[in-house]
Coordinates of C-alpha atoms and ligand atoms in Angstrom, one line a residue:
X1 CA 41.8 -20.8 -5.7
X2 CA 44.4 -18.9 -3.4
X3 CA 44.0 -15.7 -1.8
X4 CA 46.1 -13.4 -0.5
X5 CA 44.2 -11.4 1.2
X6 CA 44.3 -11.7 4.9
X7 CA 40.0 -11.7 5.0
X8 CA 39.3 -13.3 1.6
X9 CA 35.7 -13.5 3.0
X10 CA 33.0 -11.4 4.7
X11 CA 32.2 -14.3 6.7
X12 CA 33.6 -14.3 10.4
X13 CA 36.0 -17.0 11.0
X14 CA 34.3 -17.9 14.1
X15 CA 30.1 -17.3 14.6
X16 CA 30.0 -17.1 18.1
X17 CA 29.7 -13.3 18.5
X18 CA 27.7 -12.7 15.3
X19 CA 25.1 -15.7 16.7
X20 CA 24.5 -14.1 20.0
X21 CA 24.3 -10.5 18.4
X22 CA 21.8 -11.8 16.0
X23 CA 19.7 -13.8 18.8
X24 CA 20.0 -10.3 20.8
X25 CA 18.3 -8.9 17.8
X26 CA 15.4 -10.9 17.8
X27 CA 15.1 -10.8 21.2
X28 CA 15.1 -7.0 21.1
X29 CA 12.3 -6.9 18.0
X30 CA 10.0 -9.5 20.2
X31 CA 10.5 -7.2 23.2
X32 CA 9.5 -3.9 21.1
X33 CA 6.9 -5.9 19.5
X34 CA 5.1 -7.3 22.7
X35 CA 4.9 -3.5 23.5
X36 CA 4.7 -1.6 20.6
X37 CA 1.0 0.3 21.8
X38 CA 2.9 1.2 25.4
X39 CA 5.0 3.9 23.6
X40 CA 4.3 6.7 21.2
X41 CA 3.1 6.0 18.0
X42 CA 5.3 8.4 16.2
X43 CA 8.9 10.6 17.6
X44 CA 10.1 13.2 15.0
X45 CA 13.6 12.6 15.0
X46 CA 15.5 15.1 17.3
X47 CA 18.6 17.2 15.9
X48 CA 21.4 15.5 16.7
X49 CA 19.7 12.6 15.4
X50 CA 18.9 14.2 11.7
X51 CA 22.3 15.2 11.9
X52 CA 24.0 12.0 12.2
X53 CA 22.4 11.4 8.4
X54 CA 25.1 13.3 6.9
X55 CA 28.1 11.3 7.2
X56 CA 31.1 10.2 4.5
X57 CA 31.2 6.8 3.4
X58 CA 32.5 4.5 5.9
X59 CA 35.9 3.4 4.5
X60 CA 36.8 1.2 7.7
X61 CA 34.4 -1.6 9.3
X62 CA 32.7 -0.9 12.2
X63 CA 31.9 -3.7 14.9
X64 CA 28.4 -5.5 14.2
X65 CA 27.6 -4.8 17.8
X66 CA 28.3 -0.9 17.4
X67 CA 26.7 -1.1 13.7
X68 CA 23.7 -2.8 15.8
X69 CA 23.6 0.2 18.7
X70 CA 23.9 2.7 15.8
X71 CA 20.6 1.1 14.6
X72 CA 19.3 1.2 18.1
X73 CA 19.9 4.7 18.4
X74 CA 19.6 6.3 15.3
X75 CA 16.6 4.6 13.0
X76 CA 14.1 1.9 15.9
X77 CA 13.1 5.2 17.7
X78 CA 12.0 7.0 14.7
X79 CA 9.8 4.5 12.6
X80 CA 6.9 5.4 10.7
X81 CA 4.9 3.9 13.4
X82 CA 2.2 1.8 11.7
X83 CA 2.9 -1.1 13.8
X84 CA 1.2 0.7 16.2
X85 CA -2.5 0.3 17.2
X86 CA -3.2 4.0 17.1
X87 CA -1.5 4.4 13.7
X88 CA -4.7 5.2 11.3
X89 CA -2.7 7.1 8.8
X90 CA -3.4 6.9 5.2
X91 CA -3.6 2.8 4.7
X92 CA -0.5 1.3 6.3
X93 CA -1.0 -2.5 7.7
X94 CA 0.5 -2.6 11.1
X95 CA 3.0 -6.2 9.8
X96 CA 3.1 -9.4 12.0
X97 CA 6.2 -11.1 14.1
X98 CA 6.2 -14.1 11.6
X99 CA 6.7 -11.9 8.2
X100 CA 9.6 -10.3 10.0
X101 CA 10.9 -13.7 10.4
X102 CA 10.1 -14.5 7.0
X103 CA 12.6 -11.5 5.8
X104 CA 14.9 -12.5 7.7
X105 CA 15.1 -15.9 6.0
X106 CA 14.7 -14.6 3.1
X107 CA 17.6 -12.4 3.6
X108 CA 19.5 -15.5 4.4
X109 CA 18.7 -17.4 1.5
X110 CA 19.1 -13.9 -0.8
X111 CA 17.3 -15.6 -4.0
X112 CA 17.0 -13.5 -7.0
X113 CA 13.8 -14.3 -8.4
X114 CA 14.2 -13.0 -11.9
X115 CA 14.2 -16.6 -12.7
X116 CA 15.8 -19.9 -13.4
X117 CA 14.2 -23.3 -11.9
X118 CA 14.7 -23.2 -8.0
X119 CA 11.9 -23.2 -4.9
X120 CA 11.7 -19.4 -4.0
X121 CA 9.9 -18.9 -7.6
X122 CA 7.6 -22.1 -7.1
X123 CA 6.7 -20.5 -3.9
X124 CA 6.2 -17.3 -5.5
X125 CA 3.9 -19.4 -8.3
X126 CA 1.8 -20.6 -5.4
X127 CA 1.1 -17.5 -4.3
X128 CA -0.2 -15.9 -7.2
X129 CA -2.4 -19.2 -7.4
X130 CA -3.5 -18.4 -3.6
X131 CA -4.0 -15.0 -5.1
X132 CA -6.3 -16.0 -7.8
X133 CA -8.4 -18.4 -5.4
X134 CA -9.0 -15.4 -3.4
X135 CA -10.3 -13.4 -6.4
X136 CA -12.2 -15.9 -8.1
X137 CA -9.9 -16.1 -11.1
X138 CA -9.0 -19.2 -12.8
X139 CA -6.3 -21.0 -11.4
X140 CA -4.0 -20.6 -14.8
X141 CA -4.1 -16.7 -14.0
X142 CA -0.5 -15.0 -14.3
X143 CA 0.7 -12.8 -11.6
X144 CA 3.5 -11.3 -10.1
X145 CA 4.6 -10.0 -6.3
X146 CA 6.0 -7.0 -6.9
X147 CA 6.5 -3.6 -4.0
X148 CA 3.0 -2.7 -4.0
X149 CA -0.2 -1.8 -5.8
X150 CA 1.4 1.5 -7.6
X151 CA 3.6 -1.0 -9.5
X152 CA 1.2 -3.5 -9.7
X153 CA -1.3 -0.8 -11.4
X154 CA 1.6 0.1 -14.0
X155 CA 2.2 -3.5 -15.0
X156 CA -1.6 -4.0 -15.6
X157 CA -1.5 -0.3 -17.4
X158 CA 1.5 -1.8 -20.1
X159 CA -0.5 -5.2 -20.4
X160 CA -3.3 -3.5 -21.6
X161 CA -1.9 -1.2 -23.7
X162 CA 0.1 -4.4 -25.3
X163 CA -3.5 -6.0 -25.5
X164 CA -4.9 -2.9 -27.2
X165 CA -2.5 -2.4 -29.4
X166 CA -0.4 -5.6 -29.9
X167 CA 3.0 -6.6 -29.4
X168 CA 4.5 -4.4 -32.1
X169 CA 3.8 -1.2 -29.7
X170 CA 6.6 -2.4 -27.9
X171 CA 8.8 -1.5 -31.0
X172 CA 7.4 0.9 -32.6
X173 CA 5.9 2.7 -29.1
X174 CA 2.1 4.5 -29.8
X175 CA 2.9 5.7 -33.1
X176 CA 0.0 7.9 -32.9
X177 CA -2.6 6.0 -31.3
X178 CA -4.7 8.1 -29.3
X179 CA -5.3 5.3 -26.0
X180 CA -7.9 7.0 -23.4
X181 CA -8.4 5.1 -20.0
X182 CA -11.2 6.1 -17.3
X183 CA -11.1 5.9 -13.5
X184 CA -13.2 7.5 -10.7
X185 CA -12.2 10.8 -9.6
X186 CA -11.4 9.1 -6.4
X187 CA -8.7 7.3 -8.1
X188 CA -5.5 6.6 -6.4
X189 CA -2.7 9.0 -8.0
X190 CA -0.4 6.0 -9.1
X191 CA -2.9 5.1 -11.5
X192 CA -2.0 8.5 -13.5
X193 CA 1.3 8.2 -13.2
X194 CA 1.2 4.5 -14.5
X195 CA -0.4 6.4 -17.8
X196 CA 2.1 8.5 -17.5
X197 CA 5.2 6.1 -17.0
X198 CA 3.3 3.7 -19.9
X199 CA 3.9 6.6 -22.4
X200 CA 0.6 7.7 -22.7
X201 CA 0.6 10.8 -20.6
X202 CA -1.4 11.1 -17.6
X203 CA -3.6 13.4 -19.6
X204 CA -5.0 9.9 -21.1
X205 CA -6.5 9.5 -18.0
X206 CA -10.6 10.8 -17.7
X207 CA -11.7 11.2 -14.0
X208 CA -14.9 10.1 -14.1
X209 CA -17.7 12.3 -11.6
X210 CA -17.9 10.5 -8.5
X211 CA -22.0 9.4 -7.5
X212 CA -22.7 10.4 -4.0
X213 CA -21.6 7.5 -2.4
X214 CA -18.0 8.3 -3.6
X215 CA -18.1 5.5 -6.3
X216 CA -17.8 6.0 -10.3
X217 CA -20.8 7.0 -11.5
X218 CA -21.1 4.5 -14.2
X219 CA -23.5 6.6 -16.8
X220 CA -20.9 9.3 -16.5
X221 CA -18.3 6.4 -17.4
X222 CA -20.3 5.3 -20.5
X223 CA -21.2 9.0 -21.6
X224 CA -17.1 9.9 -21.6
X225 CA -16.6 6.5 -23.3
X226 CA -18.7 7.5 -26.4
X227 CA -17.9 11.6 -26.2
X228 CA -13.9 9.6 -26.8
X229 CA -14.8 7.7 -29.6
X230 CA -16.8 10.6 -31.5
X231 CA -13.9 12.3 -31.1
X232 CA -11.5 9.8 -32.8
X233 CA -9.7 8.1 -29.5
X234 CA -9.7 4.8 -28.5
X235 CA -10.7 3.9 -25.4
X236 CA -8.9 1.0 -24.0
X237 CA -8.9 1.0 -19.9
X238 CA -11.3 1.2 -17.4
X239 CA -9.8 1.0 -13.6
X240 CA -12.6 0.5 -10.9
X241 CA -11.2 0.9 -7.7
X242 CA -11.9 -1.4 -4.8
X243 CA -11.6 0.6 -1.4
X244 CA -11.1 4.5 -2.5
X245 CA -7.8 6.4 -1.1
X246 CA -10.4 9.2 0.3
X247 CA -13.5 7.1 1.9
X248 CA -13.2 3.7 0.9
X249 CA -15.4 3.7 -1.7
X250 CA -16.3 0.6 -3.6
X251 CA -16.8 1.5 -7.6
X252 CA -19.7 -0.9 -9.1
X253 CA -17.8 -3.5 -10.6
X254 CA -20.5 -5.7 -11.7
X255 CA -21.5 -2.6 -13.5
X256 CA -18.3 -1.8 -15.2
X257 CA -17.5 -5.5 -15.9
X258 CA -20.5 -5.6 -17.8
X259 CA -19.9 -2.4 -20.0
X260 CA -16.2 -3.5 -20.2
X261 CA -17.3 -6.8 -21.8
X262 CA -19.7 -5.4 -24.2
X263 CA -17.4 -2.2 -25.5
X264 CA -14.2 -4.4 -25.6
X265 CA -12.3 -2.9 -22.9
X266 CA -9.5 -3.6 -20.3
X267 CA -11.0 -4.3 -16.9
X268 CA -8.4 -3.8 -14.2
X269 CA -9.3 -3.6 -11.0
X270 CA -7.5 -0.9 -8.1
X271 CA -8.3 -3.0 -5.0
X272 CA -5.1 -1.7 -3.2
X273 CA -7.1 -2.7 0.1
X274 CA -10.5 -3.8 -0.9
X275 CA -9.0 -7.3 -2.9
X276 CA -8.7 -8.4 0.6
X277 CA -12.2 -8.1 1.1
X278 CA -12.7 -10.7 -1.0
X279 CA -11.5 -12.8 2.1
X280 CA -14.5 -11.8 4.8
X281 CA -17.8 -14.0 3.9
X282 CA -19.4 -10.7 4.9
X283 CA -17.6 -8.3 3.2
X284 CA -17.3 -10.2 0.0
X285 CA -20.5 -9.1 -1.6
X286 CA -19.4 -5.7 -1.1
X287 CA -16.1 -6.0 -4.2
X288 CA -19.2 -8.5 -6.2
X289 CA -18.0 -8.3 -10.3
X290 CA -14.1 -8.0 -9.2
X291 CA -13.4 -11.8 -10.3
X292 CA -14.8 -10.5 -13.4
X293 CA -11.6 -8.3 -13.7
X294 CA -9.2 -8.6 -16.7
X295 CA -6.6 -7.8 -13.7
X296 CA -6.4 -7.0 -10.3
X297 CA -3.9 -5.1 -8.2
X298 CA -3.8 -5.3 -4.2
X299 CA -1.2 -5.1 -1.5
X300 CA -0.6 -8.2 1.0
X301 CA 1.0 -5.1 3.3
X302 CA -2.0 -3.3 3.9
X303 CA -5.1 -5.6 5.3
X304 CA -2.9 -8.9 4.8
X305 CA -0.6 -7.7 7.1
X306 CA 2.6 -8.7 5.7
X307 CA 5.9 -6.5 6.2
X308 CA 6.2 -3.4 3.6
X309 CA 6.4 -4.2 0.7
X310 CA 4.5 -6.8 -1.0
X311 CA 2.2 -5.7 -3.4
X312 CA 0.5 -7.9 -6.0
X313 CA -0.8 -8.2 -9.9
X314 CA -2.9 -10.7 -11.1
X315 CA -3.8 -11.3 -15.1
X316 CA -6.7 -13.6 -16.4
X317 CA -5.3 -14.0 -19.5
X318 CA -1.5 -15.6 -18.8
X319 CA -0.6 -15.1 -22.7
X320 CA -1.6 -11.0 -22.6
X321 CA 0.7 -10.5 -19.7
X322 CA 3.5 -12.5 -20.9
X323 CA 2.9 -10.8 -24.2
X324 CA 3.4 -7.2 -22.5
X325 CA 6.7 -7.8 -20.9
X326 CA 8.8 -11.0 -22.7
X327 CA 12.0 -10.9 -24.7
X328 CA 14.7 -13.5 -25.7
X329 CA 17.6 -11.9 -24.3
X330 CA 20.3 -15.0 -25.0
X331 CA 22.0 -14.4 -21.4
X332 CA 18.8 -14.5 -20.1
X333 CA 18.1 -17.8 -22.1
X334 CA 15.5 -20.7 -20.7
X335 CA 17.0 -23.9 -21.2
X336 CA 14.7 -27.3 -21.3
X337 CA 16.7 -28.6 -18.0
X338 CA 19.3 -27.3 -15.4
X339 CA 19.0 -24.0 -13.0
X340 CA 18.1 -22.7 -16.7
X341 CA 14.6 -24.6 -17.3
X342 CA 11.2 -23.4 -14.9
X343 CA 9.4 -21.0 -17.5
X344 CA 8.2 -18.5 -17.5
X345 CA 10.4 -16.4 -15.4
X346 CA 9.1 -13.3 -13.7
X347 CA 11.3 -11.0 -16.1
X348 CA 9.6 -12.5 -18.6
X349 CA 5.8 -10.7 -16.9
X350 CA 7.5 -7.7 -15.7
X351 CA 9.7 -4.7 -15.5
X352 CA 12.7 -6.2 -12.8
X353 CA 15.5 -8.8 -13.5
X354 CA 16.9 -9.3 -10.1
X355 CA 14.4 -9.7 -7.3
X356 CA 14.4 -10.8 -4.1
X357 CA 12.4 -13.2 -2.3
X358 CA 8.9 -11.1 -1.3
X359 CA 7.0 -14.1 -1.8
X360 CA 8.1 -16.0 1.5
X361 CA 6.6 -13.4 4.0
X362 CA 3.2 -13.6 1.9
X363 CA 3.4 -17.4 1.9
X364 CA 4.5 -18.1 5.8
X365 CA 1.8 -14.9 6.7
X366 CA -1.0 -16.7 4.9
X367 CA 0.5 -20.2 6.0
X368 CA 0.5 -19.1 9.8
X369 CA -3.1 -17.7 10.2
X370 CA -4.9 -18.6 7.3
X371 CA -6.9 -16.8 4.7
X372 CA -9.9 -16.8 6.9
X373 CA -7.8 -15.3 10.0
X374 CA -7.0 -12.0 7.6
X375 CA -10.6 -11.7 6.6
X376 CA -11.7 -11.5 10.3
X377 CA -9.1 -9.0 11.0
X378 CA -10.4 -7.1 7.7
X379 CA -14.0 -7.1 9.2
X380 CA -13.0 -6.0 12.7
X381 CA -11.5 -3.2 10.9
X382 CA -14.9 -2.2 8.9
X383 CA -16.1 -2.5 12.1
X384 CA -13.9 -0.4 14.0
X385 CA -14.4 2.3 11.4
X386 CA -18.4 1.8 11.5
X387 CA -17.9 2.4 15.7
X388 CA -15.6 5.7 14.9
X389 CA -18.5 7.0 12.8
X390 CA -21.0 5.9 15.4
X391 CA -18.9 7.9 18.0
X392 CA -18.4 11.1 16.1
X393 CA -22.3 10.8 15.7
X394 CA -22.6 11.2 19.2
X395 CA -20.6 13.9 19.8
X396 CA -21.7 17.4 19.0
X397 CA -18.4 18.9 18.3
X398 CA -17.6 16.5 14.9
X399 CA -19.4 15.7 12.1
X400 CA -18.9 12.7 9.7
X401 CA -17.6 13.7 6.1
X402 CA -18.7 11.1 4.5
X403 CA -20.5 7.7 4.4
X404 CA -18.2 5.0 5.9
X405 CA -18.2 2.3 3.0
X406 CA -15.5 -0.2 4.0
X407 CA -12.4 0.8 6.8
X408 CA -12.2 4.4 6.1
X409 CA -14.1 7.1 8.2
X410 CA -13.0 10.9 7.3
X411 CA -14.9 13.6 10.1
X412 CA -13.9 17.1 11.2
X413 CA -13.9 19.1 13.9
X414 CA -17.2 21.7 13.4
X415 CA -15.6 24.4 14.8
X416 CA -12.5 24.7 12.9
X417 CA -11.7 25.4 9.5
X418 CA -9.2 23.5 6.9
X419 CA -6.1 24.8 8.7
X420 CA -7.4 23.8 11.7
X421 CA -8.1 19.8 10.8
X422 CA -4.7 19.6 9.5
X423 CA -3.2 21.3 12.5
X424 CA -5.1 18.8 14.3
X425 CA -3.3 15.8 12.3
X426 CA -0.2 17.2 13.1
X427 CA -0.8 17.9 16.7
X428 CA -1.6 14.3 17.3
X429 CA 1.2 12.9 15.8
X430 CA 3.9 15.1 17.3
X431 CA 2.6 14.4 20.7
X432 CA 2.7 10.6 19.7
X433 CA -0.9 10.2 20.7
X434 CA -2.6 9.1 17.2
X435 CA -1.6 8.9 14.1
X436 CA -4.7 10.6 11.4
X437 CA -4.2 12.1 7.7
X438 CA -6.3 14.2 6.0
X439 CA -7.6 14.4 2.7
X440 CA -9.8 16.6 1.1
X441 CA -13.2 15.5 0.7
X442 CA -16.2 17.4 -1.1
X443 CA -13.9 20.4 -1.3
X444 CA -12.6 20.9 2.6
X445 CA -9.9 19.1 4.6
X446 CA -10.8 16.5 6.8
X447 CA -9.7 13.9 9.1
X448 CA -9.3 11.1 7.9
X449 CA -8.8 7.4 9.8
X450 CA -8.4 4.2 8.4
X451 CA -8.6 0.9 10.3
X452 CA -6.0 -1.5 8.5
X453 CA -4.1 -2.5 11.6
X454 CA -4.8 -5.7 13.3
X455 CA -3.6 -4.3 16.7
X456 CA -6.6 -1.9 17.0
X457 CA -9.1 -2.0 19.4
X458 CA -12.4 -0.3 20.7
X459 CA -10.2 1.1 23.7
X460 CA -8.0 2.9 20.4
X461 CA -11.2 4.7 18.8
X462 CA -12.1 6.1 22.3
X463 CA -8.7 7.5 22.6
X464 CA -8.7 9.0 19.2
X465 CA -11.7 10.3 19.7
X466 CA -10.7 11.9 23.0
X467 CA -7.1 13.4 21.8
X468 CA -8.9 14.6 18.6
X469 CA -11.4 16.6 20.8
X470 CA -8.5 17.8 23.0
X471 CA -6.5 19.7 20.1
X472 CA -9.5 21.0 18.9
X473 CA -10.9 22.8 22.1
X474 CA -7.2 24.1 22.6
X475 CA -7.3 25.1 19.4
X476 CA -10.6 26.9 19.5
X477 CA -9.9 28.7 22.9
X478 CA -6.6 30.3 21.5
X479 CA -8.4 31.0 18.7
X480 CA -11.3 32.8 20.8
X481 CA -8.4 34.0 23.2
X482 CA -6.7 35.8 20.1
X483 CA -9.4 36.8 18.6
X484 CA -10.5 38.8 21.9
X485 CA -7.3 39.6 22.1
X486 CA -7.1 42.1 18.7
X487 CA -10.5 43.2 19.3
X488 CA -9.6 44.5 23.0
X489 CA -6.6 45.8 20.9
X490 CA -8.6 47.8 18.1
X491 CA -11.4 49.1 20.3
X492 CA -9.0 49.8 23.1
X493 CA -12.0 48.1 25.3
X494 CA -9.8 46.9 28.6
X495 CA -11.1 43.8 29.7
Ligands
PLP501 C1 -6.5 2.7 -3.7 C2 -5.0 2.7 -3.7 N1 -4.4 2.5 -4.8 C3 -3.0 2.4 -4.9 C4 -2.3 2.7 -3.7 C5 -0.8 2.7 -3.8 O1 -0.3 1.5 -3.3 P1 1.2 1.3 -2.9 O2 1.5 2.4 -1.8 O3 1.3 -0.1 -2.3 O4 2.0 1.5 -4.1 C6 -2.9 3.0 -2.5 C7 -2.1 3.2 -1.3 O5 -2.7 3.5 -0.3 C8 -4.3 3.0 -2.5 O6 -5.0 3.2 -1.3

């Protein structure tokens, strides 16, 4: 082949610069890593910085090294921060050195695992089988690695409407079949809008009353069950949820797998964090009846600790979820032998065709520190958030929300109503000092911290603690300052 052109490739002709810009790079990510608790956990980006967002399409190259300082300056600053120790935002896992390697050889190797016969899928296939081990399924259950547990949830959502239906709902769509799934009010959102995305409209979806521990109340479940089926629907779906989005609450699944079995239902399991659970002697007892799940959905990038994203599905039955997603495309043929051969490809068990390689950061995390490594960090975490509650026990000026069932304690300052909690949030983040969300929680906002991060420590929950005291008694004393302020000014008392 001849080419004209005077760079035919994007290749550099010589590697020399390119090498020692790359080893700068990694030199530069160890660095920030070694001290990523020195520094504030989050920096709103400044103007100038926002600004820079807004530029044309680059129609010239720019030089890797200036590319790089762009990078440098622009986006490393301004990160979400949950590599941080002090990040206890919502439920972001705080990543590891050796996933960051891991993208970056998978980025060199850019498979497309679609499909086809070549090591990235094997790898992928091991996995899931890790995957299953760790939930007690049967070593021939299907799976896929997919972003995280939102897609994950919709897969399992389309391979038990398939299951429900059969295959020719993938034709002829519900034609009228009234489906009606159940989760805890505590559910996770995605899980509606996997409904929704599935064709069935989120309205299919019953939020069952929560008990008071925050879990599904089960005889709720099985009264809204038989009020759907009086009324001519058909139930299909019953999604228990393994480590709640608001508390951590852990839905009885031994309960649910039981009333699953005997009514005929789907049993997929939520366990966005809790599936790691499964990995912590200790803590295992806690998610007892998930490995009687029809399917399971779970993140590797929350309490496994691998790099965003890496979320996972995994399906007892291999047939159903082949079933839900298969078709005979004749570009996208399997062949008996060649690149062609090694079914069933991941198109064939969900929605992508080209995919890259999220597998090898999940394999070289679990690999590197073992399965038993990740279930010690999950405990330290339960027990971090156990030692959070203990200290806003102890101090008169918060109050715990609500019971602290897994890595999840939600508290508020007494003195302060729901604008002041979230002010609160927002105060400690913007002065870098903590990151906490809030949710509401038995109809008020509160704090809310979860411990998902492996980098936190005792030494973190004292700081939290003392920076979440801080913005409240500032708070309070403008408040009170104000306050005496317009009654001085409506009394004309002088003070
Ligand atoms: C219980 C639960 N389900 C689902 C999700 C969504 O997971 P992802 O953000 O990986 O899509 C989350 C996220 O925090 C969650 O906590």
């Amino acid at each position: 082949m001849t080419d004209d052109s005077p760079e035919p490739s994007l290749d550099p002709p010589d590697w020399s610069d390119l090498r020692a810009l790359g080893h700068r790079m990694l030199d530069d990510v160890f660095d920030d890593l070694a001290g990523v608790g020195a520094g504030p956990v989050w920096t709103p980006m400044p103007p100038d910085v926002r600004s820079a967002w807004d530029a044309p399409l680059p129609r010239a190259g720019t030089a890797p090294e200036d590319v790089y300082a762009a990078y440098r300056r622009l986006i490393a600053p301004y990160g979400v921060g949950n590599r941080h120790p002090q990040f206890f935002g919502w439920v972001h896992g705080g990543g590891t050195a050796v996933g960051m390697l891991a993208e970056m050889l998978a980025g060199g190797l850019n498979a497309n695992c679609g499909g086809r016969d070549h090591a990235p899928i094997a790898c992928e296939r091991q996995v899931i089988r890790w995957a299953a081990e760790m939930l007690g399924f049967p070593a021939d259950s299907s799976g896929l690695v997919l972003t995280g547990t939102s897609m994950a949830n919709l897969v399992a959502v389309l391979v038990a409407r398939t299951w429900a239906l059969g295959p020719q709902v993938r034709q002829d769509g519900l034609a009228g079949a009234r489906l009606t799934a159940y989760a805890s009010a505590s559910a996770h959102m995605c899980v509606a809008r996997a409904l929704d995305m599935a064709g069935l409209g989120s309205d299919s979806l019953r939020l069952v009353p929560l008990d008071g521990a925050g879990a599904m109340d089960v005889a709720a479940l099985r009264a809204a069950i038989a009020a759907d089926r009086a009324a001519g629907e058909q139930p299909f779906l019953v999604v228990g949820t393994a480590g709640s989005v608001d508390t951590g609450a852990i839905d009885d699944l031994s309960a649910i797998a039981g009333m699953c079995a005997e009514q005929r239902l789907w049993f997929h399991v939520d366990a966005a964090f809790g599936a790691i659970a499964m990995l912590s002697p200790a803590l295992r007892p806690l998610v007892a009846g998930m490995e009687r799940a029809d399917s399971v959905a779970f993140d590797f990038h929350k309490w496994a600790q691998v790099p965003y994203d890496a979320g996972c599905v995994v399906v007892r039955d291999a047939a159903a979820h082949r079933a839900a997603f298969a078709r005979n495309a004749a570009y996208l043929r399997g062949e008996a032998r060649g690149l062609a051969a090694g079914e069933p490809w991941p198109v064939d068990l969900g929605p992508e065709l080209s995919r890259g390689f999220r597998a090898l950061k999940v394999w070289m995390t679990l690999l590197t520190y073992g399965a038993d490594r990740i279930g010690a960090v999950v405990e330290r975490s339960c027990a971090l958030a156990r030692h959070l509650a203990r200290a806003v026990d102890a101090e008169p000026r918060l109050e715990l929300a609500a019971p602290v069932a897994l890595n999840v304690a939600c508290f508020h300052y007494r003195d302060g109503d729901d604008a002041m909690q979230t002010a609160i949030a927002a105060d400690l983040q913007e002065a870098g000092a903590a990151v906490l969300s809030t949710t509401t929680w038995q109809g008020r906002t509160v704090l809310r911290a979860a411990f998902v991060n492996h980098r936190t420590a005792e030494g973190d929950v004292a700081a939290l603690v003392g920076a979440v005291l801080e913005s409240g008694m500032r708070r309070s004393l403008r408040r009170n300052d104000e306050s005496g302020a317009s009654i001085i000014k409506q009394t004309g008392i002088s003070r």
